[in-house]
């Protein structure tokens, strides 16, 4: 038998900080399959410029997206709204007082890295997820169906 979690984390390279504009968000899949939104909030060239939040809505598990034009994270399944820091402010997650779990980040020599749980088995690499063609709207989350079929579209980090 294996423990469900050892509490350990591993640091993984995500991207060069210069390639991410303020207000832009990257979707990242960790080595254990977790999906994470990494959003740039400032340009001071340190880890505080970014926030990394789970992209899995705590309400029903749909995929939350960053909406730069609205300065919020949004869950299309039931119109859940999360503030830029991850606290739910509307919809079912807001009513339940839920938040998106946060991941630790660091920046060294212009490279962004994230602390993620190591996989129990298999490959220990992560990847940036390319969301081209992924449309979301109230009441459904086609991105979930896309992820369960043929792996969706992605590019390795």
Backbone as a printed PyTorch tensor [residue, N CA C, xyz], in Angstrom:
tensor([[[  0.8360,  -1.1850,   0.0000],
         [  0.0000,   0.0000,   0.0000],
         [  0.8780,   1.2450,   0.0000]],

        [[  0.3960,   2.2960,  -0.6610],
         [  1.1100,   3.5550,  -0.7280],
         [  0.3120,   4.6270,  -0.0060]],

        [[  0.9790,   5.5480,   0.6640],
         [  0.2470,   6.6370,   1.3160],
         [ -0.4090,   7.5230,   0.2640]],

        [[ -1.5480,   8.1520,   0.6100],
         [ -2.2350,   9.0080,  -0.3550],
         [ -1.4200,  10.2560,  -0.6420]],

        [[ -0.6170,  10.7240,   0.3140],
         [  0.2230,  11.8920,   0.0960],
         [  1.3770,  11.8670,   1.0840]],

        [[  2.5310,  12.2230,   0.6060],
         [  3.6950,  12.2670,   1.4900],
         [  3.9620,  13.6720,   1.9820]],

        [[  3.2630,  14.6700,   1.4250],
         [  3.5030,  16.0520,   1.7940],
         [  4.6860,  16.6620,   1.0620]],

        [[  5.3900,  15.8600,   0.2700],
         [  6.5420,  16.3490,  -0.4770],
         [  6.0830,  17.1110,  -1.7140]],

        [[  6.9320,  18.0280,  -2.1490],
         [  6.6980,  18.7260,  -3.4080],
         [  7.9700,  18.6580,  -4.2280]],

        [[  7.8130,  18.8620,  -5.5160],
         [  8.9600,  18.9520,  -6.4040],
         [  8.8230,  20.2450,  -7.1940]],

        [[  9.9400,  20.8630,  -7.4810],
         [  9.9410,  22.1040,  -8.2530],
         [ 10.0720,  21.7670,  -9.7250]],

        [[  9.2080,  22.4000, -10.5320],
         [  9.2390,  22.1660, -11.9690],
         [  9.3190,  23.4820, -12.7160]],

        [[ 10.1520,  23.5140, -13.7380],
         [ 10.2460,  24.6710, -14.6320],
         [  8.9320,  24.8070, -15.3790]],

        [[  8.4380,  26.0550, -15.4860],
         [  7.2200,  26.3170, -16.2480],
         [  7.5420,  27.0600, -17.5340]],

        [[  8.1670,  28.2400, -17.4070],
         [  8.4560,  29.0650, -18.5760],
         [  9.4270,  30.1770, -18.2040]],

        [[  9.9020,  30.8920, -19.2040],
         [ 10.6900,  32.0960, -18.9650],
         [  9.7320,  33.2270, -18.6370]],

        [[ 10.0440,  34.0030, -17.6140],
         [  9.1420,  35.0820, -17.1910],
         [  8.9710,  36.1460, -18.2690]],

        [[  9.9880,  36.3830, -19.0690],
         [  9.9160,  37.4160, -20.1090],
         [  8.8230,  37.1250, -21.1330]],

        [[  8.4390,  35.8700, -21.2780],
         [  7.4370,  35.4940, -22.2670],
         [  6.0010,  35.6060, -21.7870]],

        [[  5.7940,  36.0640, -20.5520],
         [  4.4430,  36.1680, -20.0090],
         [  4.1480,  37.6310, -19.7000]],

        [[  3.1320,  38.1740, -20.3440],
         [  2.7480,  39.5720, -20.1480],
         [  1.8680,  39.7170, -18.9080]],

        [[  1.8660,  40.9090, -18.3170],
         [  0.9850,  41.2020, -17.1910],
         [ -0.4640,  41.0050, -17.6570]],

        [[ -1.2610,  40.2880, -16.8740],
         [ -2.6470,  39.9840, -17.2200],
         [ -2.8210,  38.6770, -17.9730]],

        [[ -1.7270,  38.1090, -18.4550],
         [ -1.7820,  36.8530, -19.2060],
         [ -1.7870,  35.6730, -18.2380]],

        [[ -2.4370,  34.6040, -18.6480],
         [ -2.5010,  33.3890, -17.8410],
         [ -2.0220,  32.2000, -18.6550]],

        [[ -1.3110,  31.3180, -17.9790],
         [ -0.8300,  30.0650, -18.5680],
         [ -1.5720,  28.9400, -17.8720]],

        [[ -2.0340,  27.9550, -18.6250],
         [ -2.6120,  26.7600, -18.0100],
         [ -1.5290,  25.6990, -18.0000]],

        [[ -1.3320,  25.1080, -16.8370],
         [ -0.2460,  24.1520, -16.6380],
         [ -0.8090,  22.8600, -16.0570]],

        [[ -0.3370,  21.7470, -16.5740],
         [ -0.7220,  20.4380, -16.0360],
         [  0.4880,  19.8740, -15.3150]],

        [[  0.3410,  19.6350, -14.0070],
         [  1.4250,  19.0880, -13.2000],
         [  1.6230,  17.6040, -13.4570]],

        [[  2.6700,  17.0370, -12.9240],
         [  2.9940,  15.6350, -13.1830],
         [  1.9770,  14.6480, -12.6170]],

        [[  1.1610,  15.0820, -11.6630],
         [  0.1220,  14.1960, -11.1190],
         [ -1.2150,  14.4090, -11.8080]],

        [[ -1.2490,  15.2850, -12.8370],
         [ -2.4620,  15.5150, -13.6040],
         [ -3.2510,  16.7390, -13.1870]],

        [[ -2.8510,  17.4060, -12.1010],
         [ -3.5740,  18.5870, -11.6580],
         [ -3.4120,  19.7120, -12.6760]],

        [[ -4.4810,  20.4900, -12.8930],
         [ -4.3860,  21.6270, -13.8040],
         [ -4.3550,  22.9090, -12.9840]],

        [[ -3.5190,  23.8410, -13.4500],
         [ -3.2180,  25.0410, -12.6720],
         [ -3.2270,  26.2510, -13.6030]],

        [[ -3.8540,  27.3380, -13.1540],
         [ -3.7800,  28.6190, -13.8460],
         [ -2.6590,  29.4260, -13.2060]],

        [[ -1.6980,  29.8530, -14.0130],
         [ -0.6150,  30.7040, -13.5290],
         [ -0.7980,  32.0530, -14.2140]],

        [[ -1.0950,  33.0780, -13.4220],
         [ -1.4300,  34.3940, -13.9630],
         [ -0.4030,  35.4230, -13.5190]],

        [[  0.0210,  36.2530, -14.4660],
         [  0.9900,  37.3030, -14.1430],
         [  0.2330,  38.5630, -13.7350]],

        [[  0.5800,  39.1100, -12.5500],
         [ -0.1000,  40.2760, -12.0070],
         [  0.7440,  41.5390, -12.0480]],

        [[  2.0520,  41.4270, -12.1610],
         [  2.9510,  42.5910, -12.1510],
         [  4.2350,  42.2360, -12.9000]],

        [[  5.1330,  43.2120, -13.0190],
         [  6.3870,  42.9760, -13.7350],
         [  7.5640,  43.4710, -12.8880]],

        [[  7.7470,  42.8390, -11.7280],
         [  8.8710,  43.1620, -10.8500],
         [  9.9760,  42.1150, -10.9410]],

        [[  9.7480,  41.0920, -11.7680],
         [ 10.7080,  40.0050, -11.9830],
         [ 10.9710,  39.1650, -10.7370]],

        [[  9.9000,  38.9350,  -9.9520],
         [ 10.0060,  38.0040,  -8.8340],
         [  8.7350,  37.1590,  -8.7500]],

        [[  8.7080,  36.2160,  -7.8370],
         [  7.5850,  35.2850,  -7.7390],
         [  6.2770,  35.9830,  -7.3810]],

        [[  6.3600,  37.1350,  -6.7010],
         [  5.1520,  37.8790,  -6.3280],
         [  4.4150,  38.4340,  -7.5510]],

        [[  5.0720,  38.4510,  -8.7040],
         [  4.4320,  38.8950,  -9.9440],
         [  3.3400,  37.9290, -10.3910]],

        [[  3.4150,  36.6970,  -9.9350],
         [  2.5530,  35.6250, -10.4220],
         [  1.6970,  35.0550,  -9.2960]],

        [[  0.5830,  34.4490,  -9.6830],
         [ -0.1990,  33.6340,  -8.7560],
         [ -0.5340,  32.3390,  -9.4810]],

        [[ -0.4220,  31.2280,  -8.7660],
         [ -0.7350,  29.9140,  -9.3340],
         [ -1.8750,  29.3220,  -8.5230]],

        [[ -3.0070,  29.1150,  -9.1780],
         [ -4.1990,  28.5900,  -8.5210],
         [ -4.7000,  27.3570,  -9.2570]],

        [[ -5.2340,  26.4250,  -8.4980],
         [ -5.8530,  25.2600,  -9.1240],
         [ -6.8980,  25.7350, -10.1130]],

        [[ -6.9700,  25.1000, -11.2620],
         [ -8.0040,  25.4590, -12.2330],
         [ -9.2240,  24.5590, -12.0960]],

        [[ -9.2590,  23.7640, -11.0410],
         [-10.4020,  22.8850, -10.7970],
         [-11.3350,  23.5390,  -9.7880]],

        [[-12.5480,  23.8430, -10.2250],
         [-13.5310,  24.4970,  -9.3640],
         [-13.8710,  23.5790,  -8.1950]],

        [[-13.8670,  24.1070,  -6.9570],
         [-14.1800,  23.2720,  -5.8010],
         [-15.6550,  22.8770,  -5.7250]],

        [[-16.5040,  23.4860,  -6.5640],
         [-17.9330,  23.1600,  -6.5440],
         [-18.1970,  21.7980,  -7.1780]],

        [[-17.8930,  21.6580,  -8.4780],
         [-18.1450,  20.3830,  -9.1590],
         [-16.9780,  19.9070, -10.0170]],

        [[-15.8430,  20.5680,  -9.9220],
         [-14.6640,  20.0920, -10.6330],
         [-14.5110,  20.5770, -12.0550]],

        [[-15.3060,  21.5480, -12.4880],
         [-15.1500,  22.0980, -13.8370],
         [-13.8770,  22.9370, -13.8950]],

        [[-13.4440,  23.2740, -15.0990],
         [-12.1990,  24.0040, -15.2880],
         [-12.4220,  25.5140, -15.2660]],

        [[-11.7890,  26.1630, -14.3050],
         [-11.8560,  27.6050, -14.1120],
         [-10.8690,  28.2670, -15.0670]],

        [[-11.2470,  29.4010, -15.6340],
         [-10.4020,  30.1420, -16.5780],
         [-10.1940,  31.5650, -16.0820]],

        [[ -9.0200,  32.1250, -16.3750],
         [ -8.7490,  33.5260, -16.0820],
         [ -9.3800,  34.3730, -17.1730]],

        [[-10.1170,  35.4020, -16.7860],
         [-10.6900,  36.3730, -17.7160],
         [-10.0420,  37.7210, -17.4330]],

        [[ -9.0070,  38.0510, -18.1920],
         [ -8.2630,  39.2930, -17.9660],
         [ -9.1720,  40.5130, -18.1040]],

        [[-10.0730,  40.4920, -19.0760],
         [-10.9440,  41.6370, -19.3170],
         [-11.8810,  41.9050, -18.1350]],

        [[-12.1710,  40.8850, -17.3290],
         [-13.0400,  41.0300, -16.1620],
         [-12.2730,  40.9640, -14.8390]],

        [[-10.9570,  40.7820, -14.9100],
         [-10.0950,  40.6870, -13.7320],
         [-10.6260,  39.6480, -12.7350]],

        [[-10.8750,  38.4440, -13.2460],
         [-11.4370,  37.3860, -12.4050],
         [-11.1580,  36.0240, -13.0110]],

        [[-11.3130,  34.9920, -12.1670],
         [-11.3500,  33.6150, -12.6320],
         [-12.8170,  33.2420, -12.7230]],

        [[-13.1800,  32.5010, -13.7670],
         [-14.5900,  32.1820, -14.0040],
         [-14.7650,  30.6990, -14.2690]],

        [[-15.7700,  30.1010, -13.6490],
         [-16.1370,  28.7100, -13.9020],
         [-17.4030,  28.7050, -14.7430]],

        [[-17.3540,  28.1440, -15.9500],
         [-18.5020,  28.1850, -16.8460],
         [-19.6540,  27.2550, -16.4740]],

        [[-19.4370,  26.2900, -15.6240],
         [-20.4930,  25.3170, -15.3360],
         [-21.7020,  25.9290, -14.6360]],

        [[-21.4620,  26.7250, -13.6120],
         [-22.5650,  27.3280, -12.8550],
         [-22.2610,  28.7860, -12.5360]],

        [[-21.4930,  29.4260, -13.4070],
         [-21.1560,  30.8480, -13.2740],
         [-20.4810,  31.1760, -11.9510]],

        [[-19.5560,  30.3300, -11.5440],
         [-18.7560,  30.6150, -10.3560],
         [-17.7140,  31.6770, -10.6750]],

        [[-17.5740,  32.6510,  -9.7840],
         [-16.6380,  33.7460,  -9.9840],
         [-15.6550,  33.7620,  -8.8160]],

        [[-14.3710,  33.8920,  -9.1470],
         [-13.3000,  33.9360,  -8.1530],
         [-12.5120,  35.2220,  -8.3370]],

        [[-12.1960,  35.8970,  -7.2370],
         [-11.3620,  37.1040,  -7.2650],
         [ -9.9640,  36.7320,  -7.7400]],

        [[ -9.1560,  37.7140,  -8.1490],
         [ -7.8010,  37.4220,  -8.6370],
         [ -6.9310,  36.6370,  -7.6590]],

        [[ -7.2290,  36.6860,  -6.3720],
         [ -6.4730,  35.9280,  -5.3810],
         [ -7.0050,  34.5280,  -5.1460]],

        [[ -8.1100,  34.1600,  -5.8160],
         [ -8.6420,  32.8030,  -5.7290],
         [ -9.8640,  32.6040,  -4.8400]],

        [[-10.3050,  33.6450,  -4.1010],
         [-11.4740,  33.5020,  -3.2310],
         [-12.7400,  33.6210,  -4.0690]],

        [[-13.6730,  32.6780,  -3.8790],
         [-14.9270,  32.7020,  -4.6140],
         [-15.7790,  33.8660,  -4.1280]],

        [[-16.3660,  34.6060,  -5.0800],
         [-17.1800,  35.7710,  -4.7350],
         [-18.5990,  35.6840,  -5.2920]],

        [[-18.8890,  34.6920,  -6.1370],
         [-20.2350,  34.5570,  -6.7010],
         [-20.4670,  33.1190,  -7.1510]],

        [[-21.7390,  32.7930,  -7.3780],
         [-22.1070,  31.4500,  -7.8080],
         [-22.0240,  30.4660,  -6.6550]],

        [[-22.2340,  29.1890,  -6.9310],
         [-22.1990,  28.1730,  -5.8620],
         [-20.9110,  28.1650,  -5.0320]],

        [[-19.7150,  28.3520,  -5.6440],
         [-18.5190,  28.3640,  -4.7860],
         [-18.4950,  29.5790,  -3.8550]],

        [[-19.0390,  30.7190,  -4.3100],
         [-19.1000,  31.9110,  -3.4700],
         [-20.0510,  31.7190,  -2.3070]],

        [[-21.1980,  31.0990,  -2.5960],
         [-22.1800,  30.8340,  -1.5420],
         [-21.6240,  29.8750,  -0.4930]],

        [[-20.7460,  28.9720,  -0.9080],
         [-20.1570,  27.9940,   0.0110],
         [-18.8650,  28.5080,   0.6610]],

        [[-18.4160,  29.7260,   0.2890],
         [-17.1980,  30.2860,   0.8660],
         [-15.9350,  29.5400,   0.4590]],

        [[-15.9170,  29.0020,  -0.7530],
         [-14.7850,  28.2110,  -1.2190],
         [-13.7270,  29.0840,  -1.9030]],

        [[-12.5330,  28.5520,  -2.0020],
         [-11.4300,  29.2260,  -2.6890],
         [-10.6930,  28.2080,  -3.5470]],

        [[ -9.9120,  28.7240,  -4.4910],
         [ -9.0660,  27.8710,  -5.3130],
         [ -7.7440,  27.6460,  -4.5800]],

        [[ -7.3060,  26.4070,  -4.4310],
         [ -6.0140,  26.1600,  -3.7830],
         [ -4.8700,  26.8380,  -4.5500]],

        [[ -3.8940,  27.3490,  -3.7980],
         [ -2.7610,  28.0650,  -4.3830],
         [ -1.5080,  27.1950,  -4.3580]],

        [[ -0.6800,  27.3630,  -5.3740],
         [  0.6010,  26.6580,  -5.4870],
         [  1.7310,  27.6620,  -5.3170]],

        [[  2.8140,  27.2350,  -4.7000],
         [  3.9670,  28.0930,  -4.4930],
         [  4.7720,  28.2250,  -5.7860]],

        [[  5.2710,  29.4180,  -6.0220],
         [  6.0830,  29.7120,  -7.2030],
         [  7.4160,  30.3140,  -6.7750]],

        [[  8.4030,  30.2410,  -7.6590],
         [  9.6530,  30.9580,  -7.4540],
         [ 10.2020,  31.3570,  -8.8190]],

        [[ 10.9890,  32.4360,  -8.7990],
         [ 11.6370,  32.9290, -10.0080],
         [ 13.1270,  33.0150,  -9.7220]],

        [[ 13.9050,  32.3880, -10.5880],
         [ 15.3630,  32.4420, -10.4930],
         [ 15.9330,  32.6420, -11.8890]],

        [[ 16.7360,  33.6840, -12.0340],
         [ 17.3830,  33.9780, -13.3230],
         [ 16.3810,  34.0500, -14.4770]],

        [[ 15.2200,  34.6500, -14.2180],
         [ 14.2180,  34.8160, -15.2640],
         [ 13.4220,  33.5710, -15.6010]],

        [[ 13.5400,  32.5270, -14.7850],
         [ 12.8090,  31.2860, -15.0200],
         [ 11.7710,  31.0770, -13.9320]],

        [[ 10.5370,  30.7830, -14.3230],
         [  9.4440,  30.5450, -13.3950],
         [  9.3340,  29.0550, -13.0960]],

        [[  9.2630,  28.7190, -11.8110],
         [  9.1220,  27.3200, -11.3850],
         [  7.9590,  27.2250, -10.4110]],

        [[  7.3400,  26.0590, -10.3500],
         [  6.1910,  25.8110,  -9.4980],
         [  6.4460,  24.5890,  -8.6240]],

        [[  5.9390,  24.6240,  -7.3990],
         [  6.0250,  23.4810,  -6.4830],
         [  4.7590,  22.6510,  -6.6570]],

        [[  4.9360,  21.4090,  -7.0800],
         [  3.8010,  20.5090,  -7.3040],
         [  4.0670,  19.1820,  -6.6080]],

        [[  2.9940,  18.4550,  -6.2770],
         [  3.2100,  17.1360,  -5.6860],
         [  3.8130,  16.1890,  -6.7140]],

        [[  4.7630,  15.3760,  -6.2990],
         [  5.3550,  14.4260,  -7.2510],
         [  4.3450,  13.3210,  -7.5790]],

        [[  4.4450,  12.7740,  -8.7840],
         [  3.5350,  11.6760,  -9.1250],
         [  3.9050,  10.4320,  -8.3220]],

        [[  2.8950,   9.6180,  -8.0340],
         [  3.1810,   8.3630,  -7.3340],
         [  3.7930,   7.3450,  -8.2830]],

        [[  3.4060,   7.4320,  -9.5480],
         [  3.9160,   6.4980, -10.5510],
         [  4.1670,   7.2560, -11.8400]],

        [[  5.0480,   6.7640, -12.6730],
         [  5.2040,   7.2730, -14.0280],
         [  6.0340,   8.5330, -14.1550]],

        [[  5.7700,   9.2510, -15.2470],
         [  6.5240,  10.4170, -15.6730],
         [  6.3850,  11.5660, -14.6770]],

        [[  7.4730,  12.2560, -14.3880],
         [  7.4740,  13.3690, -13.4410],
         [  7.5410,  14.7170, -14.1500]],

        [[  7.1340,  14.7760, -15.4210],
         [  7.1870,  16.0500, -16.1250],
         [  5.8140,  16.7070, -16.1250]],

        [[  5.8100,  18.0230, -16.2800],
         [  4.5830,  18.7900, -16.4110],
         [  4.5470,  19.3890, -17.8010]],

        [[  3.4570,  20.0990, -18.1270],
         [  3.3500,  20.6920, -19.4440],
         [  2.4270,  21.8930, -19.4260]],

        [[  2.7020,  22.8320, -20.3190],
         [  1.7970,  23.9500, -20.5340],
         [  0.6940,  23.4380, -21.4400]],

        [[ -0.5430,  23.7790, -21.0990],
         [ -1.7040,  23.3190, -21.8630],
         [ -2.1140,  24.4120, -22.8360]],

        [[ -2.2600,  24.0530, -24.0910],
         [ -2.6990,  24.9750, -25.1320],
         [ -4.2120,  24.8780, -25.2330]],

        [[ -4.9090,  25.9780, -24.9550],
         [ -6.3700,  25.9730, -24.9400],
         [ -7.0050,  26.4140, -26.2460]],

        [[ -6.2480,  26.5070, -27.3280],
         [ -6.8440,  26.9160, -28.5890],
         [ -8.0010,  25.9990, -28.9420]],

        [[ -9.1120,  26.5970, -29.3480],
         [-10.2760,  25.8220, -29.7400],
         [-11.1310,  25.3840, -28.5680]],

        [[-10.7510,  25.7140, -27.3590],
         [-11.5250,  25.3430, -26.1870],
         [-12.4990,  26.4700, -25.8910]],

        [[-13.7790,  26.2220, -26.0890],
         [-14.7990,  27.2330, -25.8710],
         [-15.5250,  26.8970, -24.5810]],

        [[-15.7910,  27.9000, -23.7810],
         [-16.5290,  27.6460, -22.5510],
         [-17.6900,  28.6120, -22.4570]],

        [[-18.7330,  28.1960, -21.7820],
         [-19.9050,  29.0400, -21.6000],
         [-20.7200,  28.5320, -20.4390]],

        [[-21.6950,  29.3250, -19.9820],
         [-22.4900,  28.9210, -18.8220],
         [-23.1650,  27.5730, -19.0290]],

        [[-23.1430,  26.7530, -17.9920],
         [-23.8760,  25.4990, -17.9940],
         [-23.1210,  24.2740, -18.4650]],

        [[-21.9310,  24.4390, -19.0200],
         [-21.1820,  23.2670, -19.4720],
         [-19.7020,  23.6120, -19.5390]],

        [[-18.9180,  22.6030, -19.5980],
         [-17.4790,  22.8180, -19.7020],
         [-16.9020,  21.8570, -20.7320]],

        [[-16.9180,  22.2440, -22.0160],
         [-16.4070,  21.3540, -23.0570],
         [-14.9310,  21.0510, -22.8990]],

        [[-14.2130,  21.8540, -22.1350],
         [-12.7870,  21.6020, -21.9270],
         [-12.5680,  20.3280, -21.1280]],

        [[-13.5220,  19.9730, -20.2670],
         [-13.4070,  18.7150, -19.5310],
         [-13.5200,  17.5360, -20.4800]],

        [[-14.4690,  17.5860, -21.3930],
         [-14.6320,  16.5010, -22.3590],
         [-13.4000,  16.3940, -23.2410]],

        [[-12.8280,  17.5490, -23.6120],
         [-11.6410,  17.5600, -24.4590],
         [-10.4650,  16.9030, -23.7420]],

        [[-10.3250,  17.1640, -22.4510],
         [ -9.1980,  16.6070, -21.6930],
         [ -9.3290,  15.1000, -21.5570]],

        [[-10.5570,  14.5880, -21.4790],
         [-10.7160,  13.1410, -21.2960],
         [-10.5820,  12.3820, -22.5950]],

        [[-10.7580,  13.0630, -23.7360],
         [-10.5460,  12.4090, -25.0200],
         [ -9.1050,  12.5940, -25.4300]],

        [[ -8.5420,  11.7900, -26.1520],
         [ -7.1900,  11.8720, -26.7520],
         [ -6.2180,  12.8510, -26.1260]],

        [[ -6.4470,  13.2500, -24.9100],
         [ -5.4760,  14.0940, -24.2220],
         [ -5.5620,  15.5700, -24.5500]],

        [[ -6.4660,  16.0140, -25.4180],
         [ -6.5400,  17.4330, -25.7540],
         [ -5.2790,  17.8790, -26.4630]],

        [[ -5.1380,  19.1820, -26.6450],
         [ -3.9540,  19.7360, -27.2830],
         [ -3.0250,  20.2700, -26.2190]],

        [[ -1.7680,  19.9990, -26.3400],
         [ -0.8070,  20.5240, -25.3710],
         [  0.5600,  20.6230, -26.0030]],

        [[  1.4060,  21.3790, -25.3220],
         [  2.8030,  21.4350, -25.7260],
         [  3.6500,  21.2790, -24.4700]],

        [[  4.7270,  20.5800, -24.5800],
         [  5.5680,  20.3330, -23.4030],
         [  6.2660,  21.5990, -22.9800]],

        [[  6.4360,  21.7270, -21.6610],
         [  7.1450,  22.8780, -21.1060],
         [  8.6210,  22.5890, -21.0460]]])
